[in-house]
Coordinates of C-alpha atoms (C1' of nucleotides) in Angstrom, one line a residue:
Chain A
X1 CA 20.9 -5.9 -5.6
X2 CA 21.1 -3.4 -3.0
X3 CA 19.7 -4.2 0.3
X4 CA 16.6 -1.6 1.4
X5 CA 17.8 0.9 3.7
X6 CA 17.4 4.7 4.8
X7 CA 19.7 7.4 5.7
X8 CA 20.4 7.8 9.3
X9 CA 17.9 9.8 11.0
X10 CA 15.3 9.9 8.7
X11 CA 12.1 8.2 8.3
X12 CA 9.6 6.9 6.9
X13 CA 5.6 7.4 7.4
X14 CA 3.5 4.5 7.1
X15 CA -0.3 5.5 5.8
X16 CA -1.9 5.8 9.4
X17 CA 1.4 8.0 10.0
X18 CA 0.4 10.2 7.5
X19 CA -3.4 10.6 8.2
X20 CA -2.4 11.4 11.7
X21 CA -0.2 14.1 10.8
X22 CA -2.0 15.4 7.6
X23 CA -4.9 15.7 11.1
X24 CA -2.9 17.8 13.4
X25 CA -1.0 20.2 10.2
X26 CA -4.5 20.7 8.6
X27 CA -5.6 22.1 12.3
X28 CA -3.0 24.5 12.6
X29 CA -3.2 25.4 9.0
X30 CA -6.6 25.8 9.9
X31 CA -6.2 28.2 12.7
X32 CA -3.3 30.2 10.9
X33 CA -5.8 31.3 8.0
X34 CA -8.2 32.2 10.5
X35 CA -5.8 34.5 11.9
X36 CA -4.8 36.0 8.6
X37 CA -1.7 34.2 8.4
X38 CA -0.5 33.6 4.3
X39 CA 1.3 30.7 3.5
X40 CA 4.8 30.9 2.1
X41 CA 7.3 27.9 0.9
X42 CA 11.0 28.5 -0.1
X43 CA 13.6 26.2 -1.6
X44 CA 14.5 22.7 0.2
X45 CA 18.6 24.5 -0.7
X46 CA 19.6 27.8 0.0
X47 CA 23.4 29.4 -0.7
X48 CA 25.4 28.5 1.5
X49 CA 26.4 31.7 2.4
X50 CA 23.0 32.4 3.3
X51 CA 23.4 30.2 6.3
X52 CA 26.7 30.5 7.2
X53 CA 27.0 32.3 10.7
X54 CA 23.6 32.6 11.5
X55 CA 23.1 29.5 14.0
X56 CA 26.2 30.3 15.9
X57 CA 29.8 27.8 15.6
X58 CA 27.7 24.7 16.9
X59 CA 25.1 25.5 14.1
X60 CA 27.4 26.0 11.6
X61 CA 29.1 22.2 11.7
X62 CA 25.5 21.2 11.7
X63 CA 24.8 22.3 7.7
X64 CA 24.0 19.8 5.6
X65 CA 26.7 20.7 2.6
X66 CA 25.8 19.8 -1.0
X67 CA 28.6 18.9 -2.8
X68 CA 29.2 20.6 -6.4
X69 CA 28.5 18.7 -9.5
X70 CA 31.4 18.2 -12.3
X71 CA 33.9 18.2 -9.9
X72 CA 35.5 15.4 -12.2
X73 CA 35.5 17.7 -14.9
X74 CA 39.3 17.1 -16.2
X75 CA 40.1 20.5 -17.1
X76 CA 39.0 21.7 -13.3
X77 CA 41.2 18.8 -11.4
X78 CA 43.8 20.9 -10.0
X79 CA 41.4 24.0 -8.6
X80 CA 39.1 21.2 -7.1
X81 CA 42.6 19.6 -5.3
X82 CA 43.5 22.9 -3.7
X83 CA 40.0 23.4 -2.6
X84 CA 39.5 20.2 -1.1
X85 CA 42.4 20.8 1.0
X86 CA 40.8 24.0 2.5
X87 CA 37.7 21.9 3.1
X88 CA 40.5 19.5 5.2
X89 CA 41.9 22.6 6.8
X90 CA 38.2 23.0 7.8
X91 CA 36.8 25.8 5.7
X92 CA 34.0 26.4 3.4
X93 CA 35.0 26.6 -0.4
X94 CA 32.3 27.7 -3.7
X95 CA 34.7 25.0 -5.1
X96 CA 33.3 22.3 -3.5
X97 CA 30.3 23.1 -2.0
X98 CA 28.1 26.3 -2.2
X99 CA 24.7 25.1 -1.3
X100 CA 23.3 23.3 1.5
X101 CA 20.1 22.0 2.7
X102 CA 18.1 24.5 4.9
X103 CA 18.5 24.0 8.5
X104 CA 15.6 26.4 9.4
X105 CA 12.8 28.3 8.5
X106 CA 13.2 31.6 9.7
X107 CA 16.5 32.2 8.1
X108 CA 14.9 31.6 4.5
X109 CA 12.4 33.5 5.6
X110 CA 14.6 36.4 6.5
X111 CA 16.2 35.8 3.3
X112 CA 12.8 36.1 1.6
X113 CA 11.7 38.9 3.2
X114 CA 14.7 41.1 2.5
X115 CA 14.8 40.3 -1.0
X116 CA 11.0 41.1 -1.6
X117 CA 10.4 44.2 1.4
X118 CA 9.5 46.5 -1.4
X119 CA 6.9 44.4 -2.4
X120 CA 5.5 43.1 0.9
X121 CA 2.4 44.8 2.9
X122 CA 3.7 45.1 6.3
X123 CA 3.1 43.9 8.8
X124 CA 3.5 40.8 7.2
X125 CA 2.2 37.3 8.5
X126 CA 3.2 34.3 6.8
X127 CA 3.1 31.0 8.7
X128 CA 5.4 27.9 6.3
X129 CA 5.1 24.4 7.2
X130 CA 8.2 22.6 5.5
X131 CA 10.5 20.1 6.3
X132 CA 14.3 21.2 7.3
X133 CA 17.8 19.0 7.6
X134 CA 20.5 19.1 10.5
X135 CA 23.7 17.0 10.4
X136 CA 23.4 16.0 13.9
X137 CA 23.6 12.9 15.9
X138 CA 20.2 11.3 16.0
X139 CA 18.6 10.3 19.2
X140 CA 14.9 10.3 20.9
X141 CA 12.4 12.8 19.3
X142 CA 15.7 14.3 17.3
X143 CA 15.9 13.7 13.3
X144 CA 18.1 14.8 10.5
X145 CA 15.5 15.2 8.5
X146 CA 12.3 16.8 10.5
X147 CA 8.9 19.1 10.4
X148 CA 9.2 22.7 11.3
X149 CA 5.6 24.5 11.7
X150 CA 6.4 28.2 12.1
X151 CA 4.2 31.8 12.3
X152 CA 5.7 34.8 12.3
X153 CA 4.4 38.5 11.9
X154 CA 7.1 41.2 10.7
X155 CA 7.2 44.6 10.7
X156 CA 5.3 45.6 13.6
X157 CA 6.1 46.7 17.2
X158 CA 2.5 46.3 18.3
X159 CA 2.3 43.8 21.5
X160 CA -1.1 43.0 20.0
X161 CA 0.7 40.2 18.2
X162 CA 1.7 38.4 20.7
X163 CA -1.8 38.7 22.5
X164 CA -2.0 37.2 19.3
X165 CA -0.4 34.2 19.3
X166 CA -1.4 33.4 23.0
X167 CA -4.6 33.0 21.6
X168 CA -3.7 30.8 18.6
X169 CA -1.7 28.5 21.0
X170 CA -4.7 28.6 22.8
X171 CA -7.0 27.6 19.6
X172 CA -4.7 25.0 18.2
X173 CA -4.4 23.4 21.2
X174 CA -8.0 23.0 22.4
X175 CA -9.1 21.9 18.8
X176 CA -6.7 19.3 18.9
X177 CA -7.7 18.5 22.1
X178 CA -4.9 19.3 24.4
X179 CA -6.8 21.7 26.3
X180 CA -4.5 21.1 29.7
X181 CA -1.2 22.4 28.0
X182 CA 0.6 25.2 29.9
X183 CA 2.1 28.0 28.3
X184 CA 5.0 29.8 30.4
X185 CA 6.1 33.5 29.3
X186 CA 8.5 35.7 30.0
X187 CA 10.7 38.2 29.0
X188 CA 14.2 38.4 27.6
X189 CA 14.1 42.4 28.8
X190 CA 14.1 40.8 32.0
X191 CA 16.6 38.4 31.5
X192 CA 18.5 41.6 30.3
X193 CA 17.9 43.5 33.6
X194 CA 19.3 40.7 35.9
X195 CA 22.3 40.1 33.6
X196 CA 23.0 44.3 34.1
X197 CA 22.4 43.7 38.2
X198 CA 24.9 40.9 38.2
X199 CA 27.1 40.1 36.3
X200 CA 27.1 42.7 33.6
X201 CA 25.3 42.4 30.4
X202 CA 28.6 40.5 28.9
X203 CA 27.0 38.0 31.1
X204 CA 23.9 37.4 29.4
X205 CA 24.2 34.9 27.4
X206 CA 26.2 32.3 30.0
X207 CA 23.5 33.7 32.6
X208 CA 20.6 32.4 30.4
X209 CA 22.2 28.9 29.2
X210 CA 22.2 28.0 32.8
X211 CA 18.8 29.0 34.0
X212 CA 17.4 27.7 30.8
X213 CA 18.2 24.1 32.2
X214 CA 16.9 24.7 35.6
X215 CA 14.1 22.6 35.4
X216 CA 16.5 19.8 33.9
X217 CA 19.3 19.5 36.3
X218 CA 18.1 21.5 39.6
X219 CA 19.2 24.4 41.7
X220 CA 22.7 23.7 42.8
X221 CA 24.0 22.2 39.2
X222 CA 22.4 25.4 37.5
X223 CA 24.7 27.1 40.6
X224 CA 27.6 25.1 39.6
X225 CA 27.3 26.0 36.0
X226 CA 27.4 29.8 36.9
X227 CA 30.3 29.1 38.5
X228 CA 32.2 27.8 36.2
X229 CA 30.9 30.5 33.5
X230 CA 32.5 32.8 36.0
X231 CA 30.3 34.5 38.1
X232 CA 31.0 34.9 41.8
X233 CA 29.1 34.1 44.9
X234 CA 27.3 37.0 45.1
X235 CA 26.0 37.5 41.8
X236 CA 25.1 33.4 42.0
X237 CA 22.6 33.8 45.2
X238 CA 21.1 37.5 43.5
X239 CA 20.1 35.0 40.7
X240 CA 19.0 32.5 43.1
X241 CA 16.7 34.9 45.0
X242 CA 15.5 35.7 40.9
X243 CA 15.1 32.1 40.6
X244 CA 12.6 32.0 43.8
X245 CA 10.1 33.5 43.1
X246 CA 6.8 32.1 43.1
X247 CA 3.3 32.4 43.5
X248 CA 0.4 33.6 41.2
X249 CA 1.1 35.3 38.1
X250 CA 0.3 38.7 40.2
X251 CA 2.3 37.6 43.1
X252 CA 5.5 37.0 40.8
X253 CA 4.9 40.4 39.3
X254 CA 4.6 42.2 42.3
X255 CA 8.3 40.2 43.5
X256 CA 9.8 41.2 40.2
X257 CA 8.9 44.5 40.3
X258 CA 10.8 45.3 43.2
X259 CA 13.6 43.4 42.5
X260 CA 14.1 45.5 39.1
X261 CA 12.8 48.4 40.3
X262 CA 15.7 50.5 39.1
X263 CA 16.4 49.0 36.0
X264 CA 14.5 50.4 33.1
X265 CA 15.1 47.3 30.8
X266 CA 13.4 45.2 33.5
X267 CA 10.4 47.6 34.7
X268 CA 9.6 47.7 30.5
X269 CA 10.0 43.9 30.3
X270 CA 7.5 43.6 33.5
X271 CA 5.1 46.5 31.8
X272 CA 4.9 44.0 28.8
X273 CA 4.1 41.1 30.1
X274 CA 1.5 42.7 32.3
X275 CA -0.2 44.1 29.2
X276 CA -0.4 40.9 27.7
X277 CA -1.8 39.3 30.8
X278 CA -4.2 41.9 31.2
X279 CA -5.5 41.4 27.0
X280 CA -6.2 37.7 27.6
X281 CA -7.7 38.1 31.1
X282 CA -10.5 40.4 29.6
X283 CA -11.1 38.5 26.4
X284 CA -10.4 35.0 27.3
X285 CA -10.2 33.9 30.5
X286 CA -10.4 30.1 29.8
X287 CA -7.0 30.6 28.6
X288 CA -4.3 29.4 30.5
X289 CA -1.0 31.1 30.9
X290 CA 1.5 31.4 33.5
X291 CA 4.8 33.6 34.1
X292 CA 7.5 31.9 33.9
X293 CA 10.8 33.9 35.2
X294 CA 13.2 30.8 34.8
X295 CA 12.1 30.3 30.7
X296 CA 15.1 31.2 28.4
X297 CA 14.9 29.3 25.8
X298 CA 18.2 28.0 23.7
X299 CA 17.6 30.7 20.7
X300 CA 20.0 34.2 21.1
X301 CA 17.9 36.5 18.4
X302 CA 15.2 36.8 21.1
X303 CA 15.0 40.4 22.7
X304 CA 11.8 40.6 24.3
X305 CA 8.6 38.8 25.0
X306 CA 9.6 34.7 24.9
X307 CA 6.7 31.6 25.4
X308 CA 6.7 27.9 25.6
X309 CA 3.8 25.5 25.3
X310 CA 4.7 23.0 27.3
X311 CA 2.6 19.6 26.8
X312 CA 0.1 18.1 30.2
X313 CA 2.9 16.9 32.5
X314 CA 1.5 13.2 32.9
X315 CA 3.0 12.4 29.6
X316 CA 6.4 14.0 30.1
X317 CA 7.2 15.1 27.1
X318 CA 7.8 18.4 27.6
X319 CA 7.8 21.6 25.1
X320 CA 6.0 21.3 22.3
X321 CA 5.9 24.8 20.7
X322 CA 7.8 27.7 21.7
X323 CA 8.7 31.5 20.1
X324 CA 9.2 35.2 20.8
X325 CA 10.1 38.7 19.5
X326 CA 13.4 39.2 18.2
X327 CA 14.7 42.7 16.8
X328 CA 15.7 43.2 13.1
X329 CA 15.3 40.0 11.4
X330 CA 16.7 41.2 8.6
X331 CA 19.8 42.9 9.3
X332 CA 21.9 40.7 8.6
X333 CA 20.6 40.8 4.8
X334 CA 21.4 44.5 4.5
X335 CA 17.5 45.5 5.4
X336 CA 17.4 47.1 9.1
X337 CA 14.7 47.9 11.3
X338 CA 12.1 44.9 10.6
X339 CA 11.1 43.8 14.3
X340 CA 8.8 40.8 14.1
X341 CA 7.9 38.0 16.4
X342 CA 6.6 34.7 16.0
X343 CA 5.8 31.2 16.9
X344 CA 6.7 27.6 16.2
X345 CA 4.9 24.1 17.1
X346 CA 6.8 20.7 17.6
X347 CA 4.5 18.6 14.8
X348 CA 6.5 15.5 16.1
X349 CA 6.0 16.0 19.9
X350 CA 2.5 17.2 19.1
X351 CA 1.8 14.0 18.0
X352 CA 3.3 11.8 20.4
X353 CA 1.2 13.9 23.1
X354 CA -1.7 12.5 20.8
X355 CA -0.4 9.2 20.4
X356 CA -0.2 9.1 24.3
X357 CA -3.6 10.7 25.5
X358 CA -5.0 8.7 22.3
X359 CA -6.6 12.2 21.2
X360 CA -6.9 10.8 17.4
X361 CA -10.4 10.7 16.5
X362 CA -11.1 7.6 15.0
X363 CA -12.1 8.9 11.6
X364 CA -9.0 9.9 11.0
X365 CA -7.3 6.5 10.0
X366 CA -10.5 5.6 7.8
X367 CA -10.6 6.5 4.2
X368 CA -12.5 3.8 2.2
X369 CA -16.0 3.4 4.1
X370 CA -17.6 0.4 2.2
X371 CA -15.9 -2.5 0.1
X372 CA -18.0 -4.9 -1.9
X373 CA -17.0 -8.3 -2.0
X374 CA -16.0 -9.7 -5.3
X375 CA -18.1 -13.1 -5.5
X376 CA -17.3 -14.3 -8.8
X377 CA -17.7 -13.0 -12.1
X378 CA -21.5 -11.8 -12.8
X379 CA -21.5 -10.8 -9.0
X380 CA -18.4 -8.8 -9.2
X381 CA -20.0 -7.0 -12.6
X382 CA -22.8 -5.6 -10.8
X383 CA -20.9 -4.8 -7.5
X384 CA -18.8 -2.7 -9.7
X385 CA -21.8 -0.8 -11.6
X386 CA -22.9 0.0 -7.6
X387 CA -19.3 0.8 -6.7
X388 CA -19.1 3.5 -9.7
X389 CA -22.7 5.2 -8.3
X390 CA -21.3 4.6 -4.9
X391 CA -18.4 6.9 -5.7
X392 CA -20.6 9.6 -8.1
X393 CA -22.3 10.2 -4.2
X394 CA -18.7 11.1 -3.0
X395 CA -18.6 7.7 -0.4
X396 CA -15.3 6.1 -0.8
X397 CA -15.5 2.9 -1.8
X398 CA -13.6 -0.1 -3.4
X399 CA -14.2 -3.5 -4.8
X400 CA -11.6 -6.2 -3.8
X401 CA -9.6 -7.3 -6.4
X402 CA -10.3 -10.4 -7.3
X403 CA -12.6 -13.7 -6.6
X404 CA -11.8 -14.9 -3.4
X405 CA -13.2 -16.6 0.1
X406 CA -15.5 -14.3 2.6
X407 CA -13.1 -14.5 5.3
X408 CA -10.3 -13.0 2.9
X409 CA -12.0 -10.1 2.0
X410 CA -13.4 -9.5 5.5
X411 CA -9.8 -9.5 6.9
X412 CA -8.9 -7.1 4.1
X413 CA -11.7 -4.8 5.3
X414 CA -10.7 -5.2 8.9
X415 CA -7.2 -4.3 8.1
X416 CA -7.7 -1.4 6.6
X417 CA -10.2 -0.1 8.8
X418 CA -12.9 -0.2 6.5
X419 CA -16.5 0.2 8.0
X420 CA -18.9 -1.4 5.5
X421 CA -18.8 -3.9 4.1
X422 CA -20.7 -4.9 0.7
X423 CA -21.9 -8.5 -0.2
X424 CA -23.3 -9.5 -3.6
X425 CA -23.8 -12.8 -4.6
X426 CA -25.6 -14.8 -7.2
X427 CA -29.0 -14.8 -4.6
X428 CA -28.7 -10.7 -4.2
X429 CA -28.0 -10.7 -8.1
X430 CA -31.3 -12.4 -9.0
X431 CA -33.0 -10.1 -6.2
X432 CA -31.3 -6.6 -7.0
X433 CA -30.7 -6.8 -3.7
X434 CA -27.2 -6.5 -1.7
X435 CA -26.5 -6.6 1.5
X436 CA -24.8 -4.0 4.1
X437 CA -23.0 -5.3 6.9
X438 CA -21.5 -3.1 9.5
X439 CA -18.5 -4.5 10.8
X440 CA -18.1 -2.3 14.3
X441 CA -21.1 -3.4 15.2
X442 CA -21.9 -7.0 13.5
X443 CA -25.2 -5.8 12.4
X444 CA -26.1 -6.5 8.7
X445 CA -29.0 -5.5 6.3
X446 CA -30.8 -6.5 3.0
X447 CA -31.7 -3.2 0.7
X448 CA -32.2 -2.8 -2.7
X449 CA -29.1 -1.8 -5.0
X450 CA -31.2 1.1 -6.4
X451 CA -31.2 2.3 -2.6
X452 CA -27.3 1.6 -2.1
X453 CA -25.9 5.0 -3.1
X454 CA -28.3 6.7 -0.1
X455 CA -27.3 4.3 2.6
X456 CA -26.3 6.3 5.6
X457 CA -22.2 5.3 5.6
X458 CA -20.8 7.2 8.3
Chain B
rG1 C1' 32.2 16.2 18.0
rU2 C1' 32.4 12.8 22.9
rG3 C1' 30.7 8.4 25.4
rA4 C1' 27.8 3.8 26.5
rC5 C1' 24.9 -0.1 24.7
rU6 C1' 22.7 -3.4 20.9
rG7 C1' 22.9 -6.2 15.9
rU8 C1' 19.8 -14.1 15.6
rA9 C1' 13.2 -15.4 10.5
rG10 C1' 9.1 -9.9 7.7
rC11 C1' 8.3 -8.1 13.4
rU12 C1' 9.4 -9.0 18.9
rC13 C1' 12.8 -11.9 21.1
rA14 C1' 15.0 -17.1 23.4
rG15 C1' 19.6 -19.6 22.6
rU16 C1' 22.6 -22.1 29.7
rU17 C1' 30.3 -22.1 31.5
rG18 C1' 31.9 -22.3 23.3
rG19 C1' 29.5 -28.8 21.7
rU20 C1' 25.2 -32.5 16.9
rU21 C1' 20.7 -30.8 11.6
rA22 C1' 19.7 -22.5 15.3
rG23 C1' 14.2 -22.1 18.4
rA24 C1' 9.4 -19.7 20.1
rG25 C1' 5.4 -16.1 19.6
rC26 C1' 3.2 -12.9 16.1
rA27 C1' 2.7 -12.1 10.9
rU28 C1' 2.4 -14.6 5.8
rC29 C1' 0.5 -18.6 2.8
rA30 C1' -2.4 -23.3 2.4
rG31 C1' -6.2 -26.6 4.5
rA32 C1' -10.2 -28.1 8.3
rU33 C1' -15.9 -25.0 6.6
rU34 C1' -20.0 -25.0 -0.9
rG35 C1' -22.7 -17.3 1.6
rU36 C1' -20.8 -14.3 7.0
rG37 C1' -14.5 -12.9 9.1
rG38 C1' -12.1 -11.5 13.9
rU39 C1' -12.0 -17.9 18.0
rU40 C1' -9.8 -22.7 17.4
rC41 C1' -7.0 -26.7 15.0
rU42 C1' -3.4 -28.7 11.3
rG43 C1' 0.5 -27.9 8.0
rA44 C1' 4.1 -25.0 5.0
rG45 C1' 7.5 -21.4 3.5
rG46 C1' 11.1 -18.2 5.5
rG47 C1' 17.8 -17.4 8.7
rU48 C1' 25.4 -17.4 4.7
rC49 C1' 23.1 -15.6 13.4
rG50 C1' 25.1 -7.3 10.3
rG51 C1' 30.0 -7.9 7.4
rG52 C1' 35.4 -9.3 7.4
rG53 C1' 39.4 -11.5 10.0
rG54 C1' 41.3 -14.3 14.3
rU55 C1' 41.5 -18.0 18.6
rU56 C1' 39.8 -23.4 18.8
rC57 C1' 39.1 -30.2 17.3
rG58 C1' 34.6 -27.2 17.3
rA59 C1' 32.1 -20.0 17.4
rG60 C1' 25.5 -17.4 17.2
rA61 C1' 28.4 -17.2 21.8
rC62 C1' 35.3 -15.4 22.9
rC63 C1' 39.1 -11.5 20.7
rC64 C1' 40.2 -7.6 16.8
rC65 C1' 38.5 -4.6 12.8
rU66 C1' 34.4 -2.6 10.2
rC67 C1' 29.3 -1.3 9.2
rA68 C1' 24.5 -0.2 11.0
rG69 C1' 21.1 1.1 14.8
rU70 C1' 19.6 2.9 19.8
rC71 C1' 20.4 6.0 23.9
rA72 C1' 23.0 9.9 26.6
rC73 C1' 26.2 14.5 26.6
rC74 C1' 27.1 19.0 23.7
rC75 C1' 23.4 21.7 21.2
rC76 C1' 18.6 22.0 20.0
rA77 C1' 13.0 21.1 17.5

RNA sequence: GUGACUGUAGCUCAGUUGGUUAGAGCAUCAGAUUGUGGUUCUGAGGGUCGGGGGUUCGAGACCCCUCAGUCACCCCA
């Protein structure tokens, strides 16, 4: 016998789980399709080679490898040897392994889009709701095996999508009821511009790890880390004086604009953002969204426009969706010049937000709305007759399983969140009568069976 | 990959400087009630104290190894 266990990081989801999460995908989902996005689902394994060198050298060791099958084929023993000793030296072999689990979804996607662009109306908008697998060290909100919710649109230029996607965020979010989220944006154009100014666009990438934590470890360690990634004093306080500024959205437009007012990059990255502001200030002004001059984000394919939704701050959780607009999605499949941008939301932070602000309707955990007690044997006959038209009315509805004491079957029905309950017993049989008992509210009734199926269960 | 902490009943945890047959609450099951539960009362089942080795007259407790989990760093969702 093998004691019950689960691989680490994993999970799994208990019913309620489930029904909780089935809530907040089939919102999105929801709001996707309104927006004209298509649905699209790729392989839980890609080829390895698919993946390789796409995350960066972090990403890479993070692949979950499949290992070959009839590797103990006889004939093959001394090829799999020498193979396995490049896998010791480090390196990737077809011998051993040349699939792996995916570790995104935008790759595959990339993948799916350059093998099928000849086919595809562009632009294309697909969103793909799937789980993916990292090899990493588990810890709080982090899994091996976990949800990614993505929406991307390809093959267009047009800043219209991302007006886009500030309004899904915004739809997504008030449905679900998170209507005090924030959503930051920013632009990697601009992140571009101050690299140039100091530091020099080699710079870039160190320049934007730091900042990207500001809000995590403060001013002066963001400092030190510059430091140490090599940039001098007076590059560090020019990126300071960045880091200042503050205000209303107009106000921090007006400060970046002269800070970058001879750098092209940066004056187009201000242009942008200000044309987005300006499309969701005339067609939705409920929506709330804020420039954000520190936001980075971890993710080096972004070139221009860059968001996070970041979750109310009394529950401290944090981002819970983020995206941008990266260049050439497809380049590094042999297909050039597909620009796309898109959008992802954190299902599993989503729902502790939920969890925390209890912002589950109650409905959601119910399924079954009435049981009928089981009595005996000629009770149990007829309650199952009414269960049958019961169900023919589409009300969910079950009959317990077997014979037993009231209190059993009430504590059934309480556990599993029934609302209705069903009695029938030899005096309701003789009557052809049964009785409906609420169990929210105590309250109880007698009706006739024939009158059952059009009982108000809500 | 690096580091810290934790492993006792199905769950949450007690278990004093090592000392008899390892405890509690919740949960489960049975009864107190012959058709109205969620309260209360009584009782029962359930543990090779993560596994292996060692120290000791004696280890759940101390030491070593190992496995598992949690958290943090790196990185990221």
């Amino acid at each position: 016998m093998t004691k019950a266990s689960l691989p680490q990081g994993t999970r799994d989801f208990a019913p309620d789980v489930v029904r909780k999460r089935q809530y907040i995908l089939a919102t999105i989902k929801n709001v996707f399709e309104l927006y004209g996005f298509q649905p699209l689902e790729t392989p839980a394994m890609e080829n390895l080679e698919t993946l390789m060198g796409k995350y960066g050298e972090e990403g890479d060791k993070l692949i979950f490898k499949i290992l070959n099958n009839g590797l103990d084929n006889p004939a093959k023993h001394n090829l799999a040897k020498e193979d396995f000793e490049k896998v010791l030296a480090g390196k990737n072999t077809k011998g051993i392994t040349e699939r792996a689990l995916k570790y995104d979804l935008t790759i595959p996607f990339a993948r799916y889009v350059a093998m099928n662009y000849g086919q595809l109306t562009f632009p294309f908008k697909r969103y793909q709701i799937q789980p993916v697998w990292r090899a990493d060290r588990p810890q709080k909100g982090r899994y091996r095996e976990f949800y990614q919710c993505d929406a991307d649109i390809v093959g267009s230029n047009s800043l219209i999508n991302e007006v886009e996607f500030v309004n899904l965020y915004h739809d997504v979010f008030t449905q679900l009821g998170i209507g005090n989220y924030e959503l930051k944006i920013n632009s990697r154009k601009i992140l571009t511009a101050l690299a140039e100014c100091c530091g020099g666009s080699d710079k870039m990438m160190d320049i934007t790890i730091a900042i990207d934590k500001l809000d995590k470890i403060g001013l002066e360690k963001v400092k030190e880390e510059l430091q140490q990634r090599g940039l001098d004093n007076e590059q560090i306080s020019s990126i300071e004086n960045y880091l200042s500024i503050s205000g209303s959205n107009d106000e921090k437009l007006h400060a970046a604009k002269n800070l970058f007012a001879s750098s092209e990059t940066g004056k187009k990255g201000i242009s942008e953002i200000e044309f987005i502001l300006t499309a969701i200030n005339t067609e939705k002004p409920t929506v709330n969204i804020t420039i954000d001059f520190t936001l980075a984000r971890g993710l080096n394919y972004y070139t221009g426009i860059i968001f996070e939704a970041k979750a109310p701050a009394e529950v401290k959780i944090g981002s819970i969706g983020g995206g941008g607009r990266y260049d050439d999605l497809t380049g590094l499949f042999g297909v050039p010049n597909i620009p796309g941008v898109g959008i992802s939301f954190g299902v599993d932070r989503i729902y502790d937000v939920m969890e925390e602000l209890k912002l589950f309707p109650q409905t959601v955990s119910q399924s079954t709305k009435a049981l009928l007690f089981n009595l005996g044997q000629p009770e149990s006959q007829v309650a199952y007759q009414l269960l049958q038209r019961l169900r023919r009315n589409k009300i969910a509805a079950e009959i317990f399983h077997e014979p037993a004491k009231m209190d059993k079957q009430f504590k059934y029905a309480e556990k599993k969140n029934i609302p209705y309950v069903i009695i029938i017993g030899s005096r309701e049989v003789m009557d052809k009568t049964c009785v409906v008992k609420n169990l929210q509210t105590g309250l109880q009734q007698t009706l006739a069976q024939t009158d059952l199926p059009d009982f108000p269960f809500i």
